[in-house]
mmCIF file of C-alpha atoms and ligand atoms in Angstrom:
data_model
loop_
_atom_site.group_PDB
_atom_site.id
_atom_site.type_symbol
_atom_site.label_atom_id
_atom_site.label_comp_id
_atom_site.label_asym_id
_atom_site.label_seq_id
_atom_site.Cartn_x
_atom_site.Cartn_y
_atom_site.Cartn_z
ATOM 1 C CA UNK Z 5 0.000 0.000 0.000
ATOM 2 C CA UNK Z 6 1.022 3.524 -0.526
ATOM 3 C CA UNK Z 7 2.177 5.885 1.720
ATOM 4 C CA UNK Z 8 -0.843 8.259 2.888
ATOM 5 C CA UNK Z 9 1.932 11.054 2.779
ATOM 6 C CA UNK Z 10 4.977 10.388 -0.157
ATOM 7 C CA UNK Z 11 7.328 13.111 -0.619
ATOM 8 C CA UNK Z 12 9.898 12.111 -3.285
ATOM 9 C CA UNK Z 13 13.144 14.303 -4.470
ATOM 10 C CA UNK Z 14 11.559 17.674 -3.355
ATOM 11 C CA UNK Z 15 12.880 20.441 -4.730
ATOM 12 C CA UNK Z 16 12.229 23.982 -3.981
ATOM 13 C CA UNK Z 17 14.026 27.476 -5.345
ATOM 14 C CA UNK Z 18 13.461 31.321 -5.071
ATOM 15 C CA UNK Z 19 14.700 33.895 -7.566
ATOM 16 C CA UNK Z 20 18.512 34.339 -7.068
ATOM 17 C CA UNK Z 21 19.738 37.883 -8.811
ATOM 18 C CA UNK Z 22 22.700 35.709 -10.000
ATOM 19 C CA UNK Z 23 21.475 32.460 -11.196
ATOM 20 C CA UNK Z 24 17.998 32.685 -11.908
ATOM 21 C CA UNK Z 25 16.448 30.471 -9.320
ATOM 22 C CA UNK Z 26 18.460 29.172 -6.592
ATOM 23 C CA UNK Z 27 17.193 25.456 -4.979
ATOM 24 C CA UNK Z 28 16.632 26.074 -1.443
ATOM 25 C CA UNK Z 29 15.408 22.490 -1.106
ATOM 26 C CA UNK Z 30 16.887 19.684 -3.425
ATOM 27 C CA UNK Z 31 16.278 16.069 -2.392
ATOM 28 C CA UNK Z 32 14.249 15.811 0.293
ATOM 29 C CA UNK Z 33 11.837 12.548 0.957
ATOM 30 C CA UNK Z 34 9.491 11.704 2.954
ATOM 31 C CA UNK Z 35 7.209 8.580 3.678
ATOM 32 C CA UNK Z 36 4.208 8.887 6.285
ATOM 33 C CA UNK Z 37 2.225 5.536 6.536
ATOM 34 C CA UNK Z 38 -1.173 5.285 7.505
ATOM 35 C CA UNK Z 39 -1.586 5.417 11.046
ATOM 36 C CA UNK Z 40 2.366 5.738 11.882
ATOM 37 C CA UNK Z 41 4.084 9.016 13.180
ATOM 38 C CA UNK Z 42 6.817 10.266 11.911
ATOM 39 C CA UNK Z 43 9.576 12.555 12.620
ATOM 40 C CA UNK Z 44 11.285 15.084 10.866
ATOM 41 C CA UNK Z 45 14.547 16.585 12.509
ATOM 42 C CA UNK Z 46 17.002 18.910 11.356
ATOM 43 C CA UNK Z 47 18.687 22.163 12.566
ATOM 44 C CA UNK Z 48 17.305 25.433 11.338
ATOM 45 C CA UNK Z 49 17.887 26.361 7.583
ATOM 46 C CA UNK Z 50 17.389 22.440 7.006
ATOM 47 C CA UNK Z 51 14.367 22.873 4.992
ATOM 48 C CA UNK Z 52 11.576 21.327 7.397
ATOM 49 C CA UNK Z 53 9.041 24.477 7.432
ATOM 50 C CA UNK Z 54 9.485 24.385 2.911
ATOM 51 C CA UNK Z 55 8.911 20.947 3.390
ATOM 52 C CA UNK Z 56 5.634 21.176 5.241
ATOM 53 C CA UNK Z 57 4.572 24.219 2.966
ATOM 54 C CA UNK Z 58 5.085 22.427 -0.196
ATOM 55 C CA UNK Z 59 3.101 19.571 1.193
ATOM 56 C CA UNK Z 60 0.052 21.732 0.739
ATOM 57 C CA UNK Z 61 1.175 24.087 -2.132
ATOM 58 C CA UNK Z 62 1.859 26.956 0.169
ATOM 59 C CA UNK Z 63 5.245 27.838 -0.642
ATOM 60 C CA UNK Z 64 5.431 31.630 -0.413
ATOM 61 C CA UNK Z 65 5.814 33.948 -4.192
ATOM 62 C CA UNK Z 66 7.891 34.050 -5.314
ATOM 63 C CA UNK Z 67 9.321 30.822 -3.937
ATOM 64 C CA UNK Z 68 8.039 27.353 -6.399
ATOM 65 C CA UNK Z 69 8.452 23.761 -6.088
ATOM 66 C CA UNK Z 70 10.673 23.248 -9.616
ATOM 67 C CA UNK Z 71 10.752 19.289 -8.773
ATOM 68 C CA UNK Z 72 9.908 16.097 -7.304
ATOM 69 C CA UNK Z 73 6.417 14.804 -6.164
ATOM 70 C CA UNK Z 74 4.231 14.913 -3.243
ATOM 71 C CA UNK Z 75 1.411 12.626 -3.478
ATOM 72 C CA UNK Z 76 -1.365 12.696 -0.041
ATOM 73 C CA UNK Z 77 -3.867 10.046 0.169
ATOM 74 C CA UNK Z 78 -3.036 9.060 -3.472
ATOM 75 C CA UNK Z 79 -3.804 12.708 -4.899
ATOM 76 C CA UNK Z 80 -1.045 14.593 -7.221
ATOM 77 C CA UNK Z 81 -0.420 17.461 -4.877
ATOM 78 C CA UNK Z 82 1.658 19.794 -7.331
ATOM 79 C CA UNK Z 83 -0.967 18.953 -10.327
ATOM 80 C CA UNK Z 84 -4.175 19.163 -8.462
ATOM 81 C CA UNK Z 85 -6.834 21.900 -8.934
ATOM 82 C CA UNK Z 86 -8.326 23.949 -6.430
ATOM 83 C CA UNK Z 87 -11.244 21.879 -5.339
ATOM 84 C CA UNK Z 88 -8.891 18.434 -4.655
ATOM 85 C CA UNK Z 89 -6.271 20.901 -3.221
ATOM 86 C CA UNK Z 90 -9.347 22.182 -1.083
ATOM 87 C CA UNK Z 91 -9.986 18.933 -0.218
ATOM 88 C CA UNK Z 92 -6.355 17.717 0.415
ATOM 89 C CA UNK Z 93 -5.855 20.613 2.925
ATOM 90 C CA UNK Z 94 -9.525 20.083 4.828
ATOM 91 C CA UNK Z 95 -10.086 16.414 4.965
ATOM 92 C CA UNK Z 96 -7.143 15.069 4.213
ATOM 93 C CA UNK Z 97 -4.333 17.174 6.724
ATOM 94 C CA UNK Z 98 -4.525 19.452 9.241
ATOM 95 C CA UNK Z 99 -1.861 21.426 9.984
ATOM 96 C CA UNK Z 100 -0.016 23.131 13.336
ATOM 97 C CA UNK Z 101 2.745 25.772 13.080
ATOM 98 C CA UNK Z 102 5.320 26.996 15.709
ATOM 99 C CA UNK Z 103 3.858 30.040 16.405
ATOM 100 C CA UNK Z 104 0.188 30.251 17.179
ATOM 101 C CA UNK Z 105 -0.187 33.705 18.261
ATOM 102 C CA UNK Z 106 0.825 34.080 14.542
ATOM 103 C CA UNK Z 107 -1.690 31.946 12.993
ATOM 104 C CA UNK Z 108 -4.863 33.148 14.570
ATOM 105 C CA UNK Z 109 -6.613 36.400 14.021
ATOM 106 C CA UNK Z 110 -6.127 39.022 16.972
ATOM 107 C CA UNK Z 111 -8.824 40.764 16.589
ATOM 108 C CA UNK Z 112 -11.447 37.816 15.955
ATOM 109 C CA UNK Z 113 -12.730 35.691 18.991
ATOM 110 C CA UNK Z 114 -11.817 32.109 19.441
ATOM 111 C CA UNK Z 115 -15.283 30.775 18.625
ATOM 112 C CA UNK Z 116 -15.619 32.464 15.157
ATOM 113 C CA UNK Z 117 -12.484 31.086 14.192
ATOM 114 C CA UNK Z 118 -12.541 27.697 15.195
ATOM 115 C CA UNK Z 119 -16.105 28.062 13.392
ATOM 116 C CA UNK Z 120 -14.951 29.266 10.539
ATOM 117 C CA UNK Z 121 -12.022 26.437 10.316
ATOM 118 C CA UNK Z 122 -15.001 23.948 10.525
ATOM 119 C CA UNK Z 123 -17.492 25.343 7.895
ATOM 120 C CA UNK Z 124 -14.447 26.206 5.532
ATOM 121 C CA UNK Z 125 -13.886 21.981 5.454
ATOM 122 C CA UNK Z 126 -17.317 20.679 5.939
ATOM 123 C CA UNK Z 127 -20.933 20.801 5.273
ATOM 124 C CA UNK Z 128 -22.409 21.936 8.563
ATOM 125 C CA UNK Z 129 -24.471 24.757 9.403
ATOM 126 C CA UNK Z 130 -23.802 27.688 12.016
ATOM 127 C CA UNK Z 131 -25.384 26.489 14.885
ATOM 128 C CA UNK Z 132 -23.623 22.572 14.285
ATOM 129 C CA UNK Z 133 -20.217 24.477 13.924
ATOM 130 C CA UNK Z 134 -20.683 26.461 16.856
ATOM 131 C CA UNK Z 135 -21.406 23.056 19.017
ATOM 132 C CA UNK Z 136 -18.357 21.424 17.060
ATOM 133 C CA UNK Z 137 -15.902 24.308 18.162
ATOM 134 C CA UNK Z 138 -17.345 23.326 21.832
ATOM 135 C CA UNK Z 139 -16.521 19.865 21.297
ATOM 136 C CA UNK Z 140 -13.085 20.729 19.826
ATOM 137 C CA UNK Z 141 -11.979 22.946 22.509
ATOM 138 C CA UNK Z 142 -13.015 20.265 24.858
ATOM 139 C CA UNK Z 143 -11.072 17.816 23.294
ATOM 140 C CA UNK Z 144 -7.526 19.487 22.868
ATOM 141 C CA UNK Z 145 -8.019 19.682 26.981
ATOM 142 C CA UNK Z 146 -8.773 23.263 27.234
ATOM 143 C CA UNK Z 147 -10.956 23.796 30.428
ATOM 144 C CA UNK Z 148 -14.108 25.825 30.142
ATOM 145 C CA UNK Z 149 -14.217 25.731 26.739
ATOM 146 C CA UNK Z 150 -17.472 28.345 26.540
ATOM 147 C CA UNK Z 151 -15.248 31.092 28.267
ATOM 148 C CA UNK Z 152 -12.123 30.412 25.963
ATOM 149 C CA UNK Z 153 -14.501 30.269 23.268
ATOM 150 C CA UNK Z 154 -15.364 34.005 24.235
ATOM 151 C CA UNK Z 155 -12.052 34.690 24.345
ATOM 152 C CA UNK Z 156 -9.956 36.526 22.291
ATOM 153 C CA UNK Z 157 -6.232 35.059 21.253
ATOM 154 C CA UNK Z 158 -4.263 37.701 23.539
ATOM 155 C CA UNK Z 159 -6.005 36.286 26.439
ATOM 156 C CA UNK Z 160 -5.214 33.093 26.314
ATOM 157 C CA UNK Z 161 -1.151 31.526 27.153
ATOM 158 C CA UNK Z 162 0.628 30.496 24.368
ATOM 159 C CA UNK Z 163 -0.204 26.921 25.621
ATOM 160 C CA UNK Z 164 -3.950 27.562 25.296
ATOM 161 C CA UNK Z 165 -3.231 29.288 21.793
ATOM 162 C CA UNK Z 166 -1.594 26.171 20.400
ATOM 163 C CA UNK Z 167 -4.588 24.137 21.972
ATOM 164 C CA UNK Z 168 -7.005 26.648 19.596
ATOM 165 C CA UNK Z 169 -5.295 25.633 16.591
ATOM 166 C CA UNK Z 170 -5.382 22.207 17.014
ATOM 167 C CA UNK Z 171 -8.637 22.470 17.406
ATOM 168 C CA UNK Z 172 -8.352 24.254 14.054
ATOM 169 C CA UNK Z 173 -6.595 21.613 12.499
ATOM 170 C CA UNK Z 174 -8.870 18.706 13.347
ATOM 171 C CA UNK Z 175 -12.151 20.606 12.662
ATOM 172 C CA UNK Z 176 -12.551 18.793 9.134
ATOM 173 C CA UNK Z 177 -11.489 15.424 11.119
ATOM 174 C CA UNK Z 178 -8.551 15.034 8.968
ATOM 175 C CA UNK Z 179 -6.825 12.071 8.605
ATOM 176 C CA UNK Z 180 -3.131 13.370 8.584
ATOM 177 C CA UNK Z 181 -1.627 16.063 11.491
ATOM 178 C CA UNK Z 182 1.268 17.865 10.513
ATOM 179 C CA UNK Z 183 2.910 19.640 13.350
ATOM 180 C CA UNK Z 184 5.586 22.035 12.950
ATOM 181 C CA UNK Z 185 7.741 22.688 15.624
ATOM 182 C CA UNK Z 186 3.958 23.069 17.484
ATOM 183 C CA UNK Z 187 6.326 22.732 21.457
ATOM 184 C CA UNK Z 188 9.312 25.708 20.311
ATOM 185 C CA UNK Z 189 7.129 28.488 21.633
ATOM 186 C CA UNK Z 190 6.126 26.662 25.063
ATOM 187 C CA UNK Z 191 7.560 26.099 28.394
ATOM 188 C CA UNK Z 192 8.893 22.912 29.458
ATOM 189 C CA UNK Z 193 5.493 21.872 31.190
ATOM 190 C CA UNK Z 194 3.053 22.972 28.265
ATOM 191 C CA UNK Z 195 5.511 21.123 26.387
ATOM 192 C CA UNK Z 196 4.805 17.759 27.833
ATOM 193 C CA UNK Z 197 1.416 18.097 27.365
ATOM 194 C CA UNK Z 198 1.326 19.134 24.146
ATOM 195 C CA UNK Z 199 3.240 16.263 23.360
ATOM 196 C CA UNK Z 200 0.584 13.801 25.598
ATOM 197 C CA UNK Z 201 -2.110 15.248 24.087
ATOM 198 C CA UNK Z 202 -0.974 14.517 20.353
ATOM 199 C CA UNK Z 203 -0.784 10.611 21.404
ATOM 200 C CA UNK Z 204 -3.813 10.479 22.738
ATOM 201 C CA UNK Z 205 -5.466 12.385 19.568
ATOM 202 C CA UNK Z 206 -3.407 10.240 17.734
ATOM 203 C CA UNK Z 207 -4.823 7.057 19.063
ATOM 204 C CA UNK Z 208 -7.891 7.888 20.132
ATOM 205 C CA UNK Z 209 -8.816 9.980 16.217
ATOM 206 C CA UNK Z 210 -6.516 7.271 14.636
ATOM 207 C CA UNK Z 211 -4.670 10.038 12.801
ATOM 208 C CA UNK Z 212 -0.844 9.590 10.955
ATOM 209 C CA UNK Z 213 1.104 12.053 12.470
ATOM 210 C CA UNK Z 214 3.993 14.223 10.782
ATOM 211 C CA UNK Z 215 5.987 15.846 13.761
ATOM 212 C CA UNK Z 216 8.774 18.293 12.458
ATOM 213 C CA UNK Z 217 11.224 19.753 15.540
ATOM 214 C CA UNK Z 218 14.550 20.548 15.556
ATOM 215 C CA UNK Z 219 14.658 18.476 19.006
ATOM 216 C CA UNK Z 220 15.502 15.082 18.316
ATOM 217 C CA UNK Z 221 14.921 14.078 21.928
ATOM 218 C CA UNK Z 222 11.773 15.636 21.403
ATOM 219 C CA UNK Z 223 11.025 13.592 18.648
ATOM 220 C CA UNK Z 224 11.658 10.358 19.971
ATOM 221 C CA UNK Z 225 9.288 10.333 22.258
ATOM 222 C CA UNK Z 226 6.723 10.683 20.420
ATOM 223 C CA UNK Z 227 7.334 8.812 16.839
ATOM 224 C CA UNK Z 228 7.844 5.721 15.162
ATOM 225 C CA UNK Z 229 10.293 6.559 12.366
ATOM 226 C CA UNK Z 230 12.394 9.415 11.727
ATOM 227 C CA UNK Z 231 13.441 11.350 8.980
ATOM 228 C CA UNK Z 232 16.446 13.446 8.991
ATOM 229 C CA UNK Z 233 17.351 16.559 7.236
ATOM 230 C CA UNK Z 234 20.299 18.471 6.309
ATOM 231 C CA UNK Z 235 20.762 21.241 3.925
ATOM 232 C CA UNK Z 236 17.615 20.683 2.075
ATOM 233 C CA UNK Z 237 18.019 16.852 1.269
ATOM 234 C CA UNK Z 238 16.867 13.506 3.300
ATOM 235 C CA UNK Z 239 20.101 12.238 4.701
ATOM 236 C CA UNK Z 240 18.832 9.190 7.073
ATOM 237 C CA UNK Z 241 15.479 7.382 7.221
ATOM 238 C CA UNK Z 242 15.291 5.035 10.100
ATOM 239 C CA UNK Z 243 12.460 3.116 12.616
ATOM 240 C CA UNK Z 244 13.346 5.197 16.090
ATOM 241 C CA UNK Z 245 14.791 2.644 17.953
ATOM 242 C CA UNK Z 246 17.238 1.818 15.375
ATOM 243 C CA UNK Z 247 18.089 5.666 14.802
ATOM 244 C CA UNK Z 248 18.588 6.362 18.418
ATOM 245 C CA UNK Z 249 20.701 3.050 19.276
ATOM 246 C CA UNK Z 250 22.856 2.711 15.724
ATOM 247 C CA UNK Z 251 22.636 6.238 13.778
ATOM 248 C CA UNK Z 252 24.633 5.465 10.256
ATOM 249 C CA UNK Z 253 24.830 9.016 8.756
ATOM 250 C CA UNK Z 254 27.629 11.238 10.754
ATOM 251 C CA UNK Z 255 24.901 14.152 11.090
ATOM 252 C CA UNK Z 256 22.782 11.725 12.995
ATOM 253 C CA UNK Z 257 25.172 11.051 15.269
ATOM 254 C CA UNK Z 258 26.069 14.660 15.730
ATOM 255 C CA UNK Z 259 22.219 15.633 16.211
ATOM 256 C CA UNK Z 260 22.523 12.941 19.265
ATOM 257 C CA UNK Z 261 25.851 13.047 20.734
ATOM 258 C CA UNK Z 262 24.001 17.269 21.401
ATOM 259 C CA UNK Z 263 21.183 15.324 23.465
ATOM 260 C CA UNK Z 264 23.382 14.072 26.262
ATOM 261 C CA UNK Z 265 24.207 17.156 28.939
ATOM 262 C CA UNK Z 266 27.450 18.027 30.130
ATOM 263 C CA UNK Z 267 27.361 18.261 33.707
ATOM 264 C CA UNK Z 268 23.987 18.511 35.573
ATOM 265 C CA UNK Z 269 21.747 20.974 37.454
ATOM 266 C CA UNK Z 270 20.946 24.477 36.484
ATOM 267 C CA UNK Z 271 24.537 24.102 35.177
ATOM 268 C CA UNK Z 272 23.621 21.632 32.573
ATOM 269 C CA UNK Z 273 24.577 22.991 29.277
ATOM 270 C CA UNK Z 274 23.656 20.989 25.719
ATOM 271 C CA UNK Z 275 27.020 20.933 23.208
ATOM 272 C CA UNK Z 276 25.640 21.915 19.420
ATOM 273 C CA UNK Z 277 26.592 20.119 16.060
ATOM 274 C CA UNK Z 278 30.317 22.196 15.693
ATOM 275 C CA UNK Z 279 30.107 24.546 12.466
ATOM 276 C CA UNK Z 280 27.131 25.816 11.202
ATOM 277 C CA UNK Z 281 24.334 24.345 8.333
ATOM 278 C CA UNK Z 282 25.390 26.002 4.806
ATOM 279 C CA UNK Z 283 23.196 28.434 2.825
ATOM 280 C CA UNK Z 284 22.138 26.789 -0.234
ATOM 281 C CA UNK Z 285 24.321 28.935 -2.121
ATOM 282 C CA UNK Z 286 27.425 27.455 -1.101
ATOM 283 C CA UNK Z 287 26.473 23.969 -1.500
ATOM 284 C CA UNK Z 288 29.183 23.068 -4.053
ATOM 285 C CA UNK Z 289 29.034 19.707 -5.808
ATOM 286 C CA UNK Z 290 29.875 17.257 -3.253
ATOM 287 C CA UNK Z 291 28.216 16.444 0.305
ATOM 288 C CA UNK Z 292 26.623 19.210 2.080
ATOM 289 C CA UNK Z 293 27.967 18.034 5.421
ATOM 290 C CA UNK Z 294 31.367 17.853 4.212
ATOM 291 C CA UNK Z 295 32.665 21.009 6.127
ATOM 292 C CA UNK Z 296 31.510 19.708 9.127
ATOM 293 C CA UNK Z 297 32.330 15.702 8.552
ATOM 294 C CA UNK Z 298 35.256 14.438 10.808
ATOM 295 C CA UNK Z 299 35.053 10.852 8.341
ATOM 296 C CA UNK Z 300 34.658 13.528 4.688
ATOM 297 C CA UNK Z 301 37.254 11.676 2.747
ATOM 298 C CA UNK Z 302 38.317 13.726 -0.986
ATOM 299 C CA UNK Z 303 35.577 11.901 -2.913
ATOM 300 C CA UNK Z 304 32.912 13.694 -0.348
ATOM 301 C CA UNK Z 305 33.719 17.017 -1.711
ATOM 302 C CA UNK Z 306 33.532 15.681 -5.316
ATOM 303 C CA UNK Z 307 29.774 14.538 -5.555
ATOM 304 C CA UNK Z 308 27.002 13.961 -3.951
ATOM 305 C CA UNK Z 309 26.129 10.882 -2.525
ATOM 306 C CA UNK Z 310 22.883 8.829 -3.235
ATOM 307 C CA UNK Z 311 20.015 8.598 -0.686
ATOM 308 C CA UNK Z 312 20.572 4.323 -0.772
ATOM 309 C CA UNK Z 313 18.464 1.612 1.096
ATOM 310 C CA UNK Z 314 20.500 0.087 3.549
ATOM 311 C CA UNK Z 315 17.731 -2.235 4.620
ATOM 312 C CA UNK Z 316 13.806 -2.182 4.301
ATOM 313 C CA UNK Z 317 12.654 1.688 5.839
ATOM 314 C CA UNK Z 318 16.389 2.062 6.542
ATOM 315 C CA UNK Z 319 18.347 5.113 4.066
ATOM 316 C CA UNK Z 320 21.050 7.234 4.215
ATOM 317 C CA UNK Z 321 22.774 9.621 2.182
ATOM 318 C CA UNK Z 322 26.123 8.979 3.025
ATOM 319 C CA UNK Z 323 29.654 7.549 0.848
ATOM 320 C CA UNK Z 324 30.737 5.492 3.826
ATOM 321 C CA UNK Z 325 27.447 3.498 3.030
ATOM 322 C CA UNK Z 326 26.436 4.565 -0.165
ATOM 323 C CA UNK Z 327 27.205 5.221 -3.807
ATOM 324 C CA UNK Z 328 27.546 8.837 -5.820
ATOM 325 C CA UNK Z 329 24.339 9.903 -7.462
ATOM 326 C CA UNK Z 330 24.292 9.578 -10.839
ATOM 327 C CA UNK Z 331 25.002 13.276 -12.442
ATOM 328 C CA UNK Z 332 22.254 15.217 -13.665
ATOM 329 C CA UNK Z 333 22.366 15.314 -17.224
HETATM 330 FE FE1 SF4 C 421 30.788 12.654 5.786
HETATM 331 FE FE2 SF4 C 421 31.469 11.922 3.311
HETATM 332 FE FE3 SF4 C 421 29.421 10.764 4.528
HETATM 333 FE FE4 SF4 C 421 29.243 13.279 3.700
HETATM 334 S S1 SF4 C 421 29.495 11.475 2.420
HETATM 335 S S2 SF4 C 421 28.559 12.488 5.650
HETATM 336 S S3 SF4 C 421 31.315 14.008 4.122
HETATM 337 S S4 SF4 C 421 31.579 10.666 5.145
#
């Protein structure tokens, strides 16, 4: 069966006053099965928010996807017309973002928006959205849901906030939640139970989950598989366990070796991947985490290595495991 979610060899650019139109993202891909979360981790500039745009055609002008596929629940994505791509970002995904005081209208009350979310995506009329916003607000765990309804976004905490757009998301019961970095913007508690209350929407809705965070720690609590990003391409596709016990791409195992703490307390201090993620403009030819490689041998700086299946759901982009891709003609 198909993935509900199939990302394949994105590739995203923006006008460049140089070259034309500079690739931004080039070679990212992504599997989501039914029912299955998965994680996508990178640092920032790794192309995860693109990612999650292009899934629903939102890439900002003058930014366009100039290649690859996305395919949701078996539609064409990048070929669809508006009333499938209406339907593909209803029914088929909801969709979270980092910042919810952001995404919601200051100046509009809870209710109408949560409202509005519901009769955008579905046939119901005032009064049945008006009861389904209830229900929603109810469900993401807010308490009172009649006075937060009322309310209007500044009065809420940014935990509350991130509750409303979930609520959001799911009006059109879709089958797919993507949530992008939907914990950045909390505090360590709301955090949790953000993450507590996705599992048990995930379960108890039976919804696929697409979880994008730069935390990798973050992400393995929560997923199945992971995907990993660097400089705008897939670099390592693995089931969690397996990525957290036996990471094969050298970026993995930088992304976890910055998990573990050095010392303890208030004190504690995390140690970051050493260098920095390159713009896409100096990309060169070869690997894109060559500058930063301790194994880069000369051939990594010559081309680019293949995204290769080590084993079934197990890739990496990597020479020490891999083969060169073929050139582009
Ligand atoms: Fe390092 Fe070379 Fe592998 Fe790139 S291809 S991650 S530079 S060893």
């Amino acid at each position: 069966m198909r993935p509900i979610v199939e990302v394949v060899n994105l590739a995203v650019a923006f006008p460049d006053s140089t070259r034309g139109w500079r690739r931004v993202v080039d070679g990212v891909t992504v599997a989501l099965e039914e029912g299955e979360a998965m994680g996508v981790v990178g640092e920032s500039g790794c192309g995860k928010t693109l990612t999650v745009l292009a899934l629903l055609r939102l890439i900002p002008e003058p930014g366009r996807i100039v290649g690859g596929s996305v395919r949701i629940g078996g539609e064409d994505v990048l070929a669809a017309e508006e009333r499938r791509l209406c339907w593909v970002r209803g029914a088929m995904v909801g969709l979270i973002f980092q910042e919810p005081a952001q995404a919601l209208n200051p100046v509009r009350s809870v209710a109408s928006q949560v409202v509005e979310a519901a009769r955008l995506h579905g046939e119901v009329s005032v009064s049945q959205a008006h009861a389904l916003a209830r229900r929603l607000l109810a469900e993401v765990g807010l308490e009172d849901p009649d006075r937060i309804a009322r309310s209007y976004p500044h009065q809420l905490s940014g935990g509350q906030r991130q509750r409303v757009l979930l609520a959001s998301a799911l009006a059109a019961d879709p089958r797919v939640l993507v949530a992008d970095e939907p914990t950045s913007a909390l505090d360590t508690v709301s955090q949790q139970r953000m993450v507590e209350l996705l599992q048990r929407l995930r379960e108890s809705r039976r919804l696929s989950l697409l979880f994008v965070s730069h935390d990798l720690s973050l992400v393995g609590r929560i997923v199945d598989r992971i995907t990993v990003l660097y400089a705008g391409e897939t670099v390592e596709v693995a089931g969690r366990e397996t990525l957290l016990a036996d990471p094969k791409h050298p970026y993995t195992r930088a992304l976890l070796e910055t998990r573990v703490a050095i010392g303890d307390g208030p004190d504690a201090r995390f140690p970051t991947v050493p260098g920095r993620v390159p713009r896409s403009r100096d990309w060169g030819r070869g690997c894109r985490f060559a500058p930063r490689c301790p194994y880069a041998l000369r051939q990594c700086r010559e081309a680019r290595p293949a995204l290769t299946v080590l084993e079934r759901g197990r890739t990496v982009r990597c020479f020490l495991l891999g083969d060169a891709e073929e050139p582009v003609a």
